[in-house]
Coordinates of C-alpha atoms in Angstrom, one line a residue:
M1 CA 68.2 115.5 -4.0
A2 CA 64.9 115.0 -5.5
Y3 CA 64.8 114.8 -9.5
G4 CA 60.9 115.4 -9.4
R5 CA 57.7 114.8 -7.9
L6 CA 54.6 112.8 -8.2
D7 CA 51.1 114.7 -7.5
V8 CA 48.3 112.0 -6.6
F9 CA 44.6 113.1 -7.0
W10 CA 42.3 110.5 -5.3
P11 CA 38.7 110.1 -6.2
D12 CA 37.1 111.6 -3.0
G13 CA 39.2 114.7 -3.8
N14 CA 42.3 114.4 -1.6
F15 CA 45.7 114.9 -2.5
Q16 CA 49.1 113.5 -2.1
T17 CA 52.4 114.6 -3.1
F18 CA 55.7 112.3 -3.4
A19 CA 59.2 113.3 -3.9
L20 CA 61.3 111.3 -6.2
N21 CA 64.7 110.9 -4.8
D22 CA 65.5 106.9 -5.7
D23 CA 66.6 106.1 -9.1
N24 CA 64.4 103.0 -9.0
I25 CA 60.7 103.5 -7.7
S26 CA 57.8 101.1 -7.9
V27 CA 54.2 101.9 -7.5
G28 CA 51.6 99.6 -6.8
R29 CA 48.9 98.2 -4.2
S30 CA 51.6 96.1 -2.3
S31 CA 53.3 97.3 0.8
G32 CA 56.7 96.2 -0.8
N33 CA 56.4 99.1 -3.2
T34 CA 58.2 102.6 -2.8
I35 CA 55.1 104.2 -3.4
M36 CA 52.1 102.4 -2.0
L37 CA 48.5 103.3 -3.0
E38 CA 45.6 101.2 -1.8
R39 CA 43.2 100.7 -4.6
E40 CA 41.5 97.8 -5.8
T41 CA 41.9 99.1 -9.2
I42 CA 45.5 99.0 -8.9
S43 CA 47.9 96.0 -9.5
R44 CA 50.0 94.8 -6.8
Y45 CA 53.1 96.0 -8.7
H46 CA 51.6 98.5 -11.3
C47 CA 54.3 100.4 -12.7
S48 CA 57.8 101.7 -12.2
I49 CA 59.8 104.9 -12.5
V50 CA 63.4 104.5 -13.4
R51 CA 66.2 107.4 -13.5
D52 CA 69.1 107.3 -15.7
A53 CA 71.3 109.9 -13.8
A54 CA 74.1 109.8 -16.4
N55 CA 71.6 110.8 -19.4
N56 CA 69.2 112.7 -16.8
A57 CA 66.2 110.6 -18.2
V58 CA 63.3 109.4 -16.4
Q59 CA 61.2 106.7 -18.0
L60 CA 57.8 105.2 -16.8
T61 CA 57.0 101.5 -17.4
D62 CA 54.0 99.7 -17.0
L63 CA 54.5 96.1 -15.2
A64 CA 52.0 94.4 -17.1
S65 CA 49.2 95.7 -14.9
D66 CA 45.6 94.5 -15.2
N67 CA 43.9 97.9 -15.9
G68 CA 47.0 99.4 -17.6
T69 CA 48.8 102.6 -17.5
Y70 CA 47.9 105.7 -19.6
V71 CA 50.1 108.7 -20.2
D72 CA 48.2 111.5 -21.5
G73 CA 45.2 109.3 -22.9
V74 CA 47.3 106.9 -24.4
R75 CA 47.9 103.3 -23.2
L76 CA 51.4 102.0 -22.4
A77 CA 52.5 98.6 -23.9
A78 CA 53.5 96.4 -21.0
N79 CA 57.1 96.6 -20.0
A80 CA 58.0 99.2 -22.6
P81 CA 59.6 102.3 -21.0
R82 CA 58.0 105.5 -22.0
L83 CA 60.2 108.9 -21.5
L84 CA 58.7 111.4 -19.2
R85 CA 59.7 115.3 -19.6
G86 CA 57.4 116.6 -17.0
G87 CA 53.8 117.9 -16.7
E88 CA 52.4 114.3 -18.0
E89 CA 49.0 113.1 -16.9
I90 CA 49.3 109.5 -15.8
I91 CA 46.0 107.4 -15.3
I92 CA 46.5 104.1 -13.2
G93 CA 43.1 102.7 -12.3
D94 CA 40.8 105.1 -10.7
L95 CA 43.8 107.5 -9.7
R96 CA 45.0 110.5 -11.4
L97 CA 48.8 111.2 -11.5
I98 CA 50.8 114.4 -12.6
Y99 CA 54.5 114.1 -13.0
H100 CA 56.8 117.2 -12.5
A101 CA 60.5 117.3 -13.3
V102 CA 63.0 119.2 -11.1
D103 CA 66.1 120.2 -13.1
D104 CA 68.9 122.2 -11.3
S105 CA 71.2 122.9 -14.3
P106 CA 71.9 126.5 -14.8
T107 CA 70.2 126.6 -18.3
Q108 CA 66.8 125.1 -17.3
L109 CA 63.8 126.4 -15.4
V110 CA 64.0 125.0 -11.7
T111 CA 60.9 124.0 -10.1
A112 CA 61.6 123.9 -6.6
L113 CA 59.5 121.4 -4.4
S114 CA 59.7 124.0 -1.4
Q115 CA 59.9 127.8 -1.4
T116 CA 58.3 129.3 1.4
Q117 CA 56.8 132.8 1.1
S118 CA 56.5 134.2 4.5
I119 CA 55.0 138.0 5.0
T120 CA 54.2 139.9 8.0
V121 CA 52.2 143.3 7.9
E122 CA 51.3 145.5 10.7
A123 CA 48.6 147.9 11.7
P124 CA 48.2 149.8 15.0
D125 CA 45.6 147.4 16.5
F126 CA 46.2 144.3 14.7
H127 CA 48.8 142.3 12.3
I128 CA 48.9 139.6 10.1
D129 CA 51.3 136.8 9.0
V130 CA 51.1 135.0 5.7
T131 CA 52.9 131.6 5.0
G132 CA 52.8 130.0 1.5
P133 CA 51.8 128.8 -1.0
S134 CA 55.3 126.7 -1.0
Q135 CA 55.2 125.3 -4.2
A136 CA 53.7 125.3 -8.0
I137 CA 50.8 123.2 -8.8
S138 CA 49.1 121.9 -11.6
P139 CA 45.4 122.4 -12.4
G140 CA 43.2 120.4 -10.5
A141 CA 45.8 120.2 -7.5
H142 CA 45.2 122.1 -4.5
I143 CA 47.6 123.8 -2.1
S144 CA 47.1 125.9 1.0
A145 CA 48.2 129.2 2.4
S146 CA 48.2 130.0 6.0
L147 CA 47.2 133.5 7.4
L148 CA 47.7 133.9 11.0
I149 CA 45.6 137.3 12.6
T150 CA 46.5 138.7 15.8
N151 CA 44.5 141.3 17.9
N152 CA 46.4 143.7 19.4
A153 CA 43.7 145.8 20.9
D154 CA 42.3 145.3 24.2
E155 CA 38.7 144.5 23.1
T156 CA 37.1 142.1 20.8
R157 CA 37.2 143.0 17.3
H158 CA 35.8 141.5 14.1
F159 CA 37.7 140.7 10.9
E160 CA 36.9 140.0 7.2
V161 CA 39.2 138.1 4.6
E162 CA 39.2 138.5 1.2
V163 CA 41.5 137.1 -1.8
G164 CA 42.2 139.1 -5.1
G165 CA 43.9 138.4 -8.4
L166 CA 42.4 135.1 -9.4
P167 CA 39.6 133.6 -11.4
D168 CA 36.5 133.2 -9.4
G169 CA 36.3 129.8 -7.9
W170 CA 40.2 129.3 -7.6
A171 CA 40.6 130.1 -3.9
R172 CA 38.3 129.3 -0.7
I173 CA 38.7 131.2 2.8
A174 CA 38.2 129.3 5.9
P175 CA 36.8 131.2 7.8
K176 CA 36.1 134.6 6.2
S177 CA 34.6 136.1 8.8
L178 CA 36.1 135.8 12.8
A179 CA 35.8 137.7 15.9
L180 CA 39.0 137.9 18.0
T181 CA 39.2 138.7 21.8
A182 CA 41.8 141.0 23.1
E183 CA 45.4 139.6 22.3
E184 CA 43.8 136.5 20.6
K185 CA 45.2 135.2 17.4
R186 CA 43.4 132.7 15.1
E187 CA 44.9 131.0 12.0
V188 CA 42.7 131.2 8.7
V189 CA 43.3 128.5 5.9
I190 CA 43.3 129.8 2.3
K191 CA 43.2 126.7 -0.2
F192 CA 44.1 127.4 -3.8
Q193 CA 42.6 125.0 -6.6
P194 CA 42.4 126.0 -10.1
P195 CA 40.4 123.4 -12.2
H196 CA 41.6 120.9 -14.5
H197 CA 40.4 122.6 -17.6
S198 CA 41.9 124.2 -20.5
S199 CA 40.6 127.6 -19.2
S200 CA 43.2 127.5 -16.4
T201 CA 46.1 129.7 -17.9
P202 CA 49.4 128.7 -16.6
G203 CA 51.7 131.2 -15.3
I204 CA 52.4 133.1 -12.0
Y205 CA 49.6 135.0 -10.2
D206 CA 50.0 137.7 -7.9
V207 CA 47.5 137.1 -5.3
S208 CA 46.3 139.8 -2.6
I209 CA 45.3 138.6 0.7
R210 CA 43.3 141.5 2.3
V211 CA 42.1 141.7 6.0
T212 CA 39.8 144.2 7.4
C213 CA 39.0 145.1 10.8
T214 CA 35.0 145.9 11.0
E215 CA 35.7 148.4 13.7
A216 CA 38.4 150.1 11.5
P217 CA 37.8 149.7 8.0
E218 CA 39.8 152.6 6.8
T219 CA 43.0 150.7 7.8
P220 CA 42.9 147.3 6.2
L221 CA 46.2 145.1 6.0
E222 CA 46.9 143.6 2.5
A223 CA 49.9 140.8 1.8
M224 CA 50.9 139.7 -1.8
V225 CA 51.8 136.4 -2.3
K226 CA 52.7 134.5 -6.0
L227 CA 50.6 131.4 -6.9
H228 CA 52.4 129.4 -9.7
V229 CA 50.2 127.3 -11.8
L230 CA 51.8 124.8 -14.3
A231 CA 50.6 124.0 -17.7
F232 CA 49.1 120.5 -18.5
S233 CA 49.0 118.9 -21.9
G234 CA 47.1 116.4 -24.1
F235 CA 45.1 116.2 -27.2
G236 CA 42.8 114.0 -29.3
M237 CA 42.6 113.2 -32.6
G238 CA 40.1 111.4 -35.1
L239 CA 39.1 110.9 -38.6
E240 CA 35.6 111.3 -39.6
K241 CA 35.5 108.2 -41.7
K242 CA 37.9 105.4 -41.6
R243 CA 37.0 103.9 -45.2
I244 CA 37.4 106.7 -47.8
T245 CA 35.9 106.4 -51.0
S246 CA 35.9 109.7 -52.6
G247 CA 39.9 110.5 -51.7
R248 CA 38.9 113.3 -49.5
F249 CA 39.2 113.1 -45.5
K250 CA 38.5 115.3 -42.4
L251 CA 40.8 114.9 -39.4
H252 CA 39.4 116.4 -36.0
L253 CA 41.9 117.8 -33.6
N254 CA 41.2 118.8 -29.9
N255 CA 43.7 120.6 -27.6
H256 CA 42.8 119.4 -24.1
G257 CA 45.5 121.0 -22.3
S258 CA 46.2 124.5 -20.9
G259 CA 48.6 125.7 -23.2
Q260 CA 49.6 126.5 -26.8
L261 CA 49.8 123.3 -28.8
P262 CA 51.9 122.8 -32.0
L263 CA 51.1 119.9 -34.0
S264 CA 52.5 118.3 -37.3
I265 CA 50.4 116.1 -39.4
R266 CA 51.9 113.4 -42.2
L267 CA 50.7 110.3 -43.6
R268 CA 52.2 106.8 -44.0
D269 CA 51.8 104.7 -47.0
L270 CA 51.6 101.1 -45.6
N271 CA 52.2 99.3 -49.2
G272 CA 55.3 101.1 -50.2
D273 CA 54.9 104.0 -52.5
R274 CA 51.4 103.7 -54.2
L275 CA 49.7 106.9 -52.6
R276 CA 49.9 110.3 -53.2
F277 CA 48.8 112.5 -50.2
R278 CA 48.0 116.2 -49.9
I279 CA 47.3 117.9 -46.4
S280 CA 45.7 121.2 -46.1
H281 CA 47.3 122.4 -43.2
P282 CA 50.6 120.0 -42.4
E283 CA 51.6 122.2 -39.2
V284 CA 48.9 123.7 -36.9
T285 CA 48.8 125.5 -33.6
L286 CA 45.7 125.0 -31.4
A287 CA 44.8 127.3 -28.4
P288 CA 43.7 126.1 -25.3
G289 CA 40.4 123.9 -25.7
Q290 CA 40.2 124.8 -29.4
H291 CA 38.9 122.2 -31.6
L292 CA 39.9 122.2 -35.7
V293 CA 39.0 120.4 -38.6
V294 CA 42.0 119.7 -41.1
T295 CA 41.1 118.3 -44.8
G296 CA 43.3 116.1 -46.7
E297 CA 42.9 114.1 -50.0
V298 CA 44.8 110.7 -50.7
H299 CA 44.9 109.2 -54.1
P300 CA 46.6 105.9 -55.7
K301 CA 49.5 107.3 -58.0
Q302 CA 48.2 105.1 -61.0
S303 CA 44.7 104.9 -61.5
R304 CA 43.0 101.7 -63.1
L305 CA 40.0 101.7 -65.7
L306 CA 39.4 98.2 -65.3
G307 CA 39.5 95.5 -62.3
A308 CA 37.9 94.7 -59.1
P309 CA 38.0 97.3 -56.0
E310 CA 41.2 97.4 -54.1
E311 CA 42.0 98.9 -50.7
Y312 CA 44.9 100.8 -49.7
P313 CA 45.8 101.3 -46.0
F314 CA 47.6 104.2 -44.6
D315 CA 48.1 105.9 -41.3
V316 CA 47.6 109.5 -40.3
L317 CA 50.3 110.6 -37.8
V318 CA 49.8 113.3 -35.4
Q319 CA 52.7 114.4 -33.1
S320 CA 52.9 117.3 -30.5
N321 CA 55.8 119.5 -31.3
D322 CA 56.2 120.7 -27.6
H323 CA 58.5 118.9 -25.1
A324 CA 56.1 115.9 -24.6
Q325 CA 56.4 114.9 -28.4
F326 CA 53.2 112.8 -28.4
L327 CA 52.4 110.6 -31.3
I328 CA 49.0 109.5 -32.0
P329 CA 48.3 107.4 -35.4
S330 CA 45.0 106.5 -36.8
R331 CA 44.4 103.7 -39.4
A332 CA 42.4 104.2 -42.5
R333 CA 41.9 102.9 -45.9
L334 CA 41.4 104.1 -49.5
V335 CA 38.9 102.3 -51.4
E336 CA 39.6 102.5 -55.0
T337 CA 36.7 101.2 -57.5
P338 CA 38.0 101.2 -61.0
F339 CA 35.5 102.6 -63.5
L340 CA 34.8 99.3 -65.2
P341 CA 34.8 95.9 -63.2
T342 CA 37.1 92.9 -64.8
W343 CA 34.4 91.2 -66.8
A344 CA 33.5 94.4 -68.5
A345 CA 36.3 93.9 -70.9
A346 CA 34.6 91.1 -72.5
T347 CA 31.5 93.3 -73.3
V348 CA 33.2 96.4 -74.2
V349 CA 31.4 96.7 -77.2
A350 CA 28.1 96.1 -75.9
G351 CA 29.0 98.6 -73.2
V352 CA 29.6 101.3 -76.1
V353 CA 26.3 100.6 -77.6
I354 CA 24.6 100.8 -74.2
G355 CA 26.5 103.9 -73.5
V356 CA 25.4 105.7 -76.5
V357 CA 21.8 104.5 -76.0
A358 CA 22.1 105.9 -72.4
V359 CA 23.7 109.3 -73.6
L360 CA 20.7 109.6 -75.9
I361 CA 18.3 108.7 -73.0
V362 CA 20.1 111.3 -70.6
L363 CA 19.9 114.0 -73.3
F364 CA 16.0 113.4 -73.5
V365 CA 15.8 113.7 -69.9
L366 CA 18.0 117.0 -69.8
L367 CA 15.7 118.6 -72.6
N368 CA 12.3 117.6 -71.2
G369 CA 12.7 117.5 -67.4
S370 CA 14.5 118.4 -64.5
P371 CA 17.7 116.4 -63.6
T372 CA 17.6 114.4 -60.5
P373 CA 19.9 116.1 -57.4
V374 CA 22.4 114.0 -56.2
I375 CA 23.8 114.0 -52.3
S376 CA 27.3 112.7 -52.8
E377 CA 28.4 113.4 -49.3
F378 CA 26.3 113.9 -45.8
N379 CA 28.5 113.7 -42.9
V380 CA 28.2 114.5 -38.9
N381 CA 31.2 115.1 -36.8
A382 CA 29.8 112.9 -34.3
T383 CA 27.7 109.7 -33.5
D384 CA 27.3 110.2 -29.9
A385 CA 26.5 113.6 -28.2
R386 CA 24.9 115.1 -25.2
V387 CA 22.4 117.9 -24.7
G388 CA 23.8 121.3 -25.4
D389 CA 26.7 120.0 -27.8
T390 CA 27.1 121.7 -30.9
I391 CA 27.6 119.1 -34.0
S392 CA 28.6 120.0 -37.4
L393 CA 26.9 118.8 -40.3
A394 CA 28.6 119.0 -44.1
W395 CA 27.3 118.0 -47.3
A396 CA 28.4 117.9 -51.3
V397 CA 25.0 118.1 -53.3
T398 CA 24.6 118.8 -57.0
D399 CA 21.6 119.6 -59.1
A400 CA 19.6 120.9 -56.4
E401 CA 17.4 124.2 -56.2
Q402 CA 16.9 123.9 -52.2
L403 CA 17.9 121.8 -49.3
R404 CA 15.9 121.2 -46.3
L405 CA 16.8 119.6 -43.1
D406 CA 14.4 117.4 -41.2
I407 CA 15.0 116.2 -37.5
N408 CA 13.1 113.3 -36.6
D409 CA 11.0 113.5 -39.5
T410 CA 10.0 117.2 -38.6
P411 CA 11.1 119.9 -41.1
F412 CA 13.7 121.7 -39.2
T413 CA 15.1 124.4 -41.6
T414 CA 15.3 125.3 -45.1
L415 CA 18.7 126.1 -46.8
D416 CA 20.3 127.5 -50.0
A417 CA 21.6 125.1 -52.5
S418 CA 25.0 126.8 -52.1
D419 CA 25.4 126.1 -48.7
D420 CA 27.7 123.2 -47.6
N421 CA 27.7 122.9 -43.9
L422 CA 25.7 123.7 -40.8
S423 CA 26.4 123.7 -37.0
L424 CA 23.5 122.6 -34.8
T425 CA 22.8 122.9 -31.0
I426 CA 21.3 120.0 -29.3
A427 CA 18.1 120.8 -27.8
P428 CA 16.8 118.6 -24.9
E429 CA 13.7 117.4 -26.7
Y430 CA 16.3 115.1 -29.0
L431 CA 17.2 113.1 -25.9
G432 CA 17.5 109.6 -27.2
E433 CA 18.1 108.8 -30.9
M434 CA 18.2 111.9 -33.2
T435 CA 17.6 111.3 -37.0
L436 CA 19.0 114.2 -39.3
T437 CA 17.4 113.8 -42.9
L438 CA 19.0 116.2 -45.6
F439 CA 16.5 116.7 -48.5
A440 CA 18.0 118.1 -52.0
I441 CA 14.9 119.4 -54.1
N442 CA 15.2 120.2 -57.8
G443 CA 11.6 120.9 -59.3
D444 CA 9.7 117.6 -58.8
Q445 CA 13.0 115.7 -58.2
R446 CA 14.0 114.8 -54.8
T447 CA 17.0 112.9 -53.2
S448 CA 17.6 112.3 -49.4
A449 CA 20.2 111.2 -47.2
E450 CA 19.8 110.1 -43.6
R451 CA 22.2 110.1 -40.5
R452 CA 21.5 109.1 -37.0
I453 CA 23.0 110.5 -33.7
T454 CA 22.8 108.9 -30.1
V455 CA 22.1 111.9 -27.5
T456 CA 22.5 111.7 -23.8
Q457 CA 21.6 114.0 -21.0
A458 CA 24.6 116.3 -19.9
L459 CA 25.9 115.6 -16.3
T460 CA 25.1 118.9 -14.4
I461 CA 24.4 119.6 -10.8
D462 CA 21.4 121.6 -11.2
E463 CA 20.6 122.2 -7.3
F464 CA 22.8 121.9 -4.2
V465 CA 21.4 123.9 -1.2
V466 CA 22.7 123.9 2.4
E467 CA 20.7 125.6 5.0
P468 CA 21.7 127.6 7.0
T469 CA 25.3 128.5 5.4
T470 CA 26.6 130.0 8.9
V471 CA 26.3 127.7 12.0
V472 CA 27.0 129.1 15.7
R473 CA 30.0 127.0 17.4
F474 CA 29.0 124.8 20.5
I475 CA 25.3 125.0 19.6
V476 CA 23.3 122.1 19.2
Q477 CA 21.4 123.1 15.8
P478 CA 19.5 121.3 12.7
L479 CA 21.0 121.4 9.4
S480 CA 19.3 120.6 6.0
V481 CA 20.8 119.7 2.8
R482 CA 18.9 119.0 -0.8
W483 CA 20.0 118.4 -4.4
R484 CA 19.5 117.5 -7.9
A485 CA 22.0 116.4 -10.7
T486 CA 20.7 116.0 -14.2
G487 CA 22.3 113.1 -15.9
A488 CA 23.4 111.3 -12.8
V489 CA 22.8 107.9 -11.9
N490 CA 24.3 108.1 -8.2
T491 CA 25.3 110.8 -6.0
R492 CA 27.5 111.0 -3.0
L493 CA 27.5 113.6 -0.2
D494 CA 30.7 114.2 2.0
G495 CA 31.5 116.2 5.1
L496 CA 28.4 115.7 7.2
Q497 CA 30.7 113.8 9.5
N498 CA 32.5 117.2 10.5
F499 CA 29.0 118.6 11.7
S500 CA 27.0 115.5 13.5
T501 CA 28.5 112.5 15.0
S502 CA 25.3 110.7 14.2
P503 CA 25.6 108.1 11.3
V504 CA 24.3 109.9 7.9
Q505 CA 23.7 108.2 4.8
T506 CA 26.2 109.5 2.1
T507 CA 25.1 107.8 -1.0
F508 CA 21.9 108.3 -2.9
G509 CA 20.1 108.3 -6.4
A510 CA 20.4 111.6 -8.9
S511 CA 18.5 113.8 -6.2
G512 CA 18.1 113.8 -2.5
S513 CA 17.8 115.8 0.6
I514 CA 18.7 115.5 4.3
E515 CA 16.2 117.3 6.5
A516 CA 17.3 118.9 10.2
V517 CA 20.3 116.6 10.7
V518 CA 21.3 117.9 14.3
G519 CA 24.8 118.4 15.5
A520 CA 26.9 121.1 17.3
P521 CA 29.8 122.4 15.1
T522 CA 33.2 123.5 16.7
D523 CA 34.5 125.0 13.3
S524 CA 33.8 125.7 9.9
F525 CA 33.2 122.7 7.6
T526 CA 32.8 121.7 3.9
L527 CA 30.2 119.6 2.1
T528 CA 31.1 117.9 -1.5
L529 CA 28.6 116.6 -3.7
T530 CA 29.6 114.3 -6.2
A531 CA 27.2 113.3 -9.2
E532 CA 28.4 110.3 -11.3
S533 CA 26.8 109.3 -14.7
S534 CA 26.5 105.8 -16.1
S535 CA 29.7 106.4 -18.2
G536 CA 31.7 107.0 -15.3
E537 CA 31.9 110.7 -15.6
R538 CA 31.7 112.8 -12.3
V539 CA 31.2 116.4 -11.5
R540 CA 31.8 117.9 -7.8
Q541 CA 30.5 121.1 -6.1
S542 CA 31.1 122.1 -2.5
I543 CA 29.8 124.4 0.1
T544 CA 31.6 125.7 3.1
V545 CA 29.5 126.3 6.0
E546 CA 31.3 129.1 8.1
A547 CA 30.9 128.8 11.9
V548 CA 31.0 131.7 14.1
N549 CA 31.4 132.0 17.9
P550 CA 28.3 132.4 20.2
M551 CA 29.0 135.8 21.7
C552 CA 27.1 137.2 24.9
V553 CA 27.4 140.8 26.5
A554 CA 27.6 141.9 30.0
A555 CA 24.3 143.4 30.7
D556 CA 24.0 146.8 32.7
E557 CA 26.5 145.6 35.4
P558 CA 29.8 143.8 35.3
V559 CA 29.9 140.0 35.4
Q560 CA 32.0 138.1 37.8
L561 CA 33.6 134.8 36.4
Y562 CA 34.3 132.0 38.9
I563 CA 36.7 129.2 38.6
A564 CA 33.5 126.9 39.0
P565 CA 30.0 127.6 39.0
D566 CA 29.6 128.7 42.4
E567 CA 29.4 132.4 43.7
T568 CA 31.7 131.1 46.8
Q569 CA 34.3 130.2 44.5
Q570 CA 37.5 132.0 43.4
V571 CA 36.4 135.1 41.2
V572 CA 39.1 134.5 37.8
S573 CA 38.0 137.7 36.2
T574 CA 35.4 140.4 35.6
V575 CA 33.4 141.2 32.3
P576 CA 33.0 144.7 31.9
A577 CA 29.5 146.3 31.4
G578 CA 28.9 146.3 27.4
A579 CA 31.8 143.9 26.9
E580 CA 31.7 140.9 24.8
V581 CA 32.9 137.1 25.6
V582 CA 32.8 134.0 23.7
V583 CA 30.7 131.3 25.8
N584 CA 31.3 127.7 24.6
A585 CA 29.1 125.7 27.2
R586 CA 26.4 125.9 30.1
D587 CA 26.3 123.8 33.2
L588 CA 23.3 121.3 33.6
S589 CA 21.1 123.5 35.6
G590 CA 21.4 126.0 33.0
A591 CA 21.9 128.9 35.3
W592 CA 25.7 129.4 34.3
L593 CA 27.7 130.2 31.2
R594 CA 31.1 128.8 30.7
A595 CA 33.1 132.0 29.1
L596 CA 36.2 131.7 27.2
L597 CA 39.1 133.9 27.9
P598 CA 42.3 135.1 26.4
G599 CA 45.1 132.1 26.8
D600 CA 42.2 129.5 26.3
V601 CA 41.2 130.0 30.1
S602 CA 37.5 129.2 30.9
A603 CA 35.6 130.7 33.9
W604 CA 31.9 130.7 34.7
G605 CA 29.3 133.6 35.0
L606 CA 25.8 133.9 36.2
R607 CA 23.5 133.4 33.1
D608 CA 21.3 136.1 34.1
G609 CA 24.2 138.8 34.0
F610 CA 24.6 138.4 30.2
V611 CA 22.5 139.1 26.8
C612 CA 23.3 136.7 24.4
G613 CA 22.0 137.3 20.7
G614 CA 22.1 135.0 17.7
F615 CA 21.4 131.7 19.4
N616 CA 19.4 130.2 22.2
V617 CA 21.2 129.7 25.5
D618 CA 19.3 126.5 26.1
D619 CA 20.8 125.1 22.7
L620 CA 24.6 125.4 24.2
I621 CA 26.3 122.1 24.6
P622 CA 25.7 121.2 28.4
T623 CA 28.8 120.1 30.2
D624 CA 29.4 118.6 33.9
A625 CA 30.9 121.7 35.7
P626 CA 33.8 121.0 37.9
P627 CA 33.6 120.3 41.7
P628 CA 33.6 123.4 44.1
V629 CA 37.0 123.8 45.6
T630 CA 37.1 124.0 49.1
A631 CA 39.5 126.3 50.5
T632 CA 42.4 125.2 53.1
P633 CA 43.3 127.6 55.9

């Protein structure tokens, strides 16, 4: 019995699932592995999954691989086992893996590897059979349901398929519209793919699959299936500054997962018991996608009046309180600068005299002029950002009547002296280096502090157009594609091989176009555009081109269909006047059309007897007709 499964997501969008049955499983590029993944970025023997059946524990170990093994963003030490609890995101090379645990104990939730949902719904003139989806999926993965439509009427009927109960973009239908001749049945594939994003709420979704007959819209058929979407976890943390001189620090927390994430925050003194800590919120819970800033203070337990500066190292530890129990440390240092340096003890008397003089001078300045404003802190929560990001600025200023913020030496906004923070959305004109200058103004006295941010272009697909979006089967026709991606260094177009057999270029720059590539499709197909930035970030967008049947109608009189394009041959069937048939070829002369009859039977009728709409008959795929059959007495 399988104790878990491993979902593998490939860079080209493909997806594989491996059931975990053996207690010792090796993963790598070599054919000697239990799970072989042929990628240059993966070592020959990359990692292993070992199950301790007695303790019901599953552990992942990196086998000293070249590129490492990462679990929820944290790299594993070589040959150090890591306990897996289910739902972890594992990165090896350029592949993304999700581990799912399966527990058959009565006290635990069971995630079945296969749970088939089969439904049949009937109407007077047609019926539908729905199968799947068969298992739970993680965001970013995909799974399909099968819809079989059977036309029970004695004439051609047209059908439309809709899916409800899911957020936009989670389901794709191929094809959405189709025409079925009498007694014909056709399969429609419905692919479910919730995005790998914190907005993909976990749970069980009631999905409606609705089929409407265009000729009888008042009697649609509807089947309900359940889609189980699993939660995925992951979080990030970072200190705003690693060297702390004021005793105060800020910790930035981000929930990258799709569920509620409880976190515990604590600090560890690396030099014994010399520091005292205070955390504003030692226990927090982050909603999916939430960013939170937690403040804290760290001070020496015994402050020194004299001496040289001293550094106290300490760790900020953040641990998730869910089943994963992830722990991330961040090292920082408190810098304590005594009020007087060591050499000041010998000159304390002179210092007192100088202090008295200084006090007198300060009193004179206070009585005769405005004090100089002081900017003790000016912090930005990021040194690298993208166009469209929102950054946070925070500062501590004293003795100021007014504050002003300049961006790239140009005044941006004027602030009240009581303000201590500002949120700013980065506009496209700040692409490159962005210099933020804070001015504190008090009368004729002025102080400034400066911070710099490197701004890069966000990776987006601005345009992706396919013309036309509906093609006709068995017809030689052109297709054009154009696209443009901002922030990309290269793009890749996949899926044209399902339309045209001619060699087509697949890799381009940030934008590109393919004009009038010619093909003769036999089914619907999907074009996928992948844009990649200089940092390796990728975004994808897909467009499905629907294929419809070429339909012809018998004109004023019935059309006889022959076994071969010759009126002396055997008559197979007759198309009544006004009835529709699907045609899928013409003979080399163009005088005969091949019609597709129920049961995948083909027969030939004279072209002049048909009226065809929506396509040019001369563009039908030409084919050699079967030789005439000579009757034998």
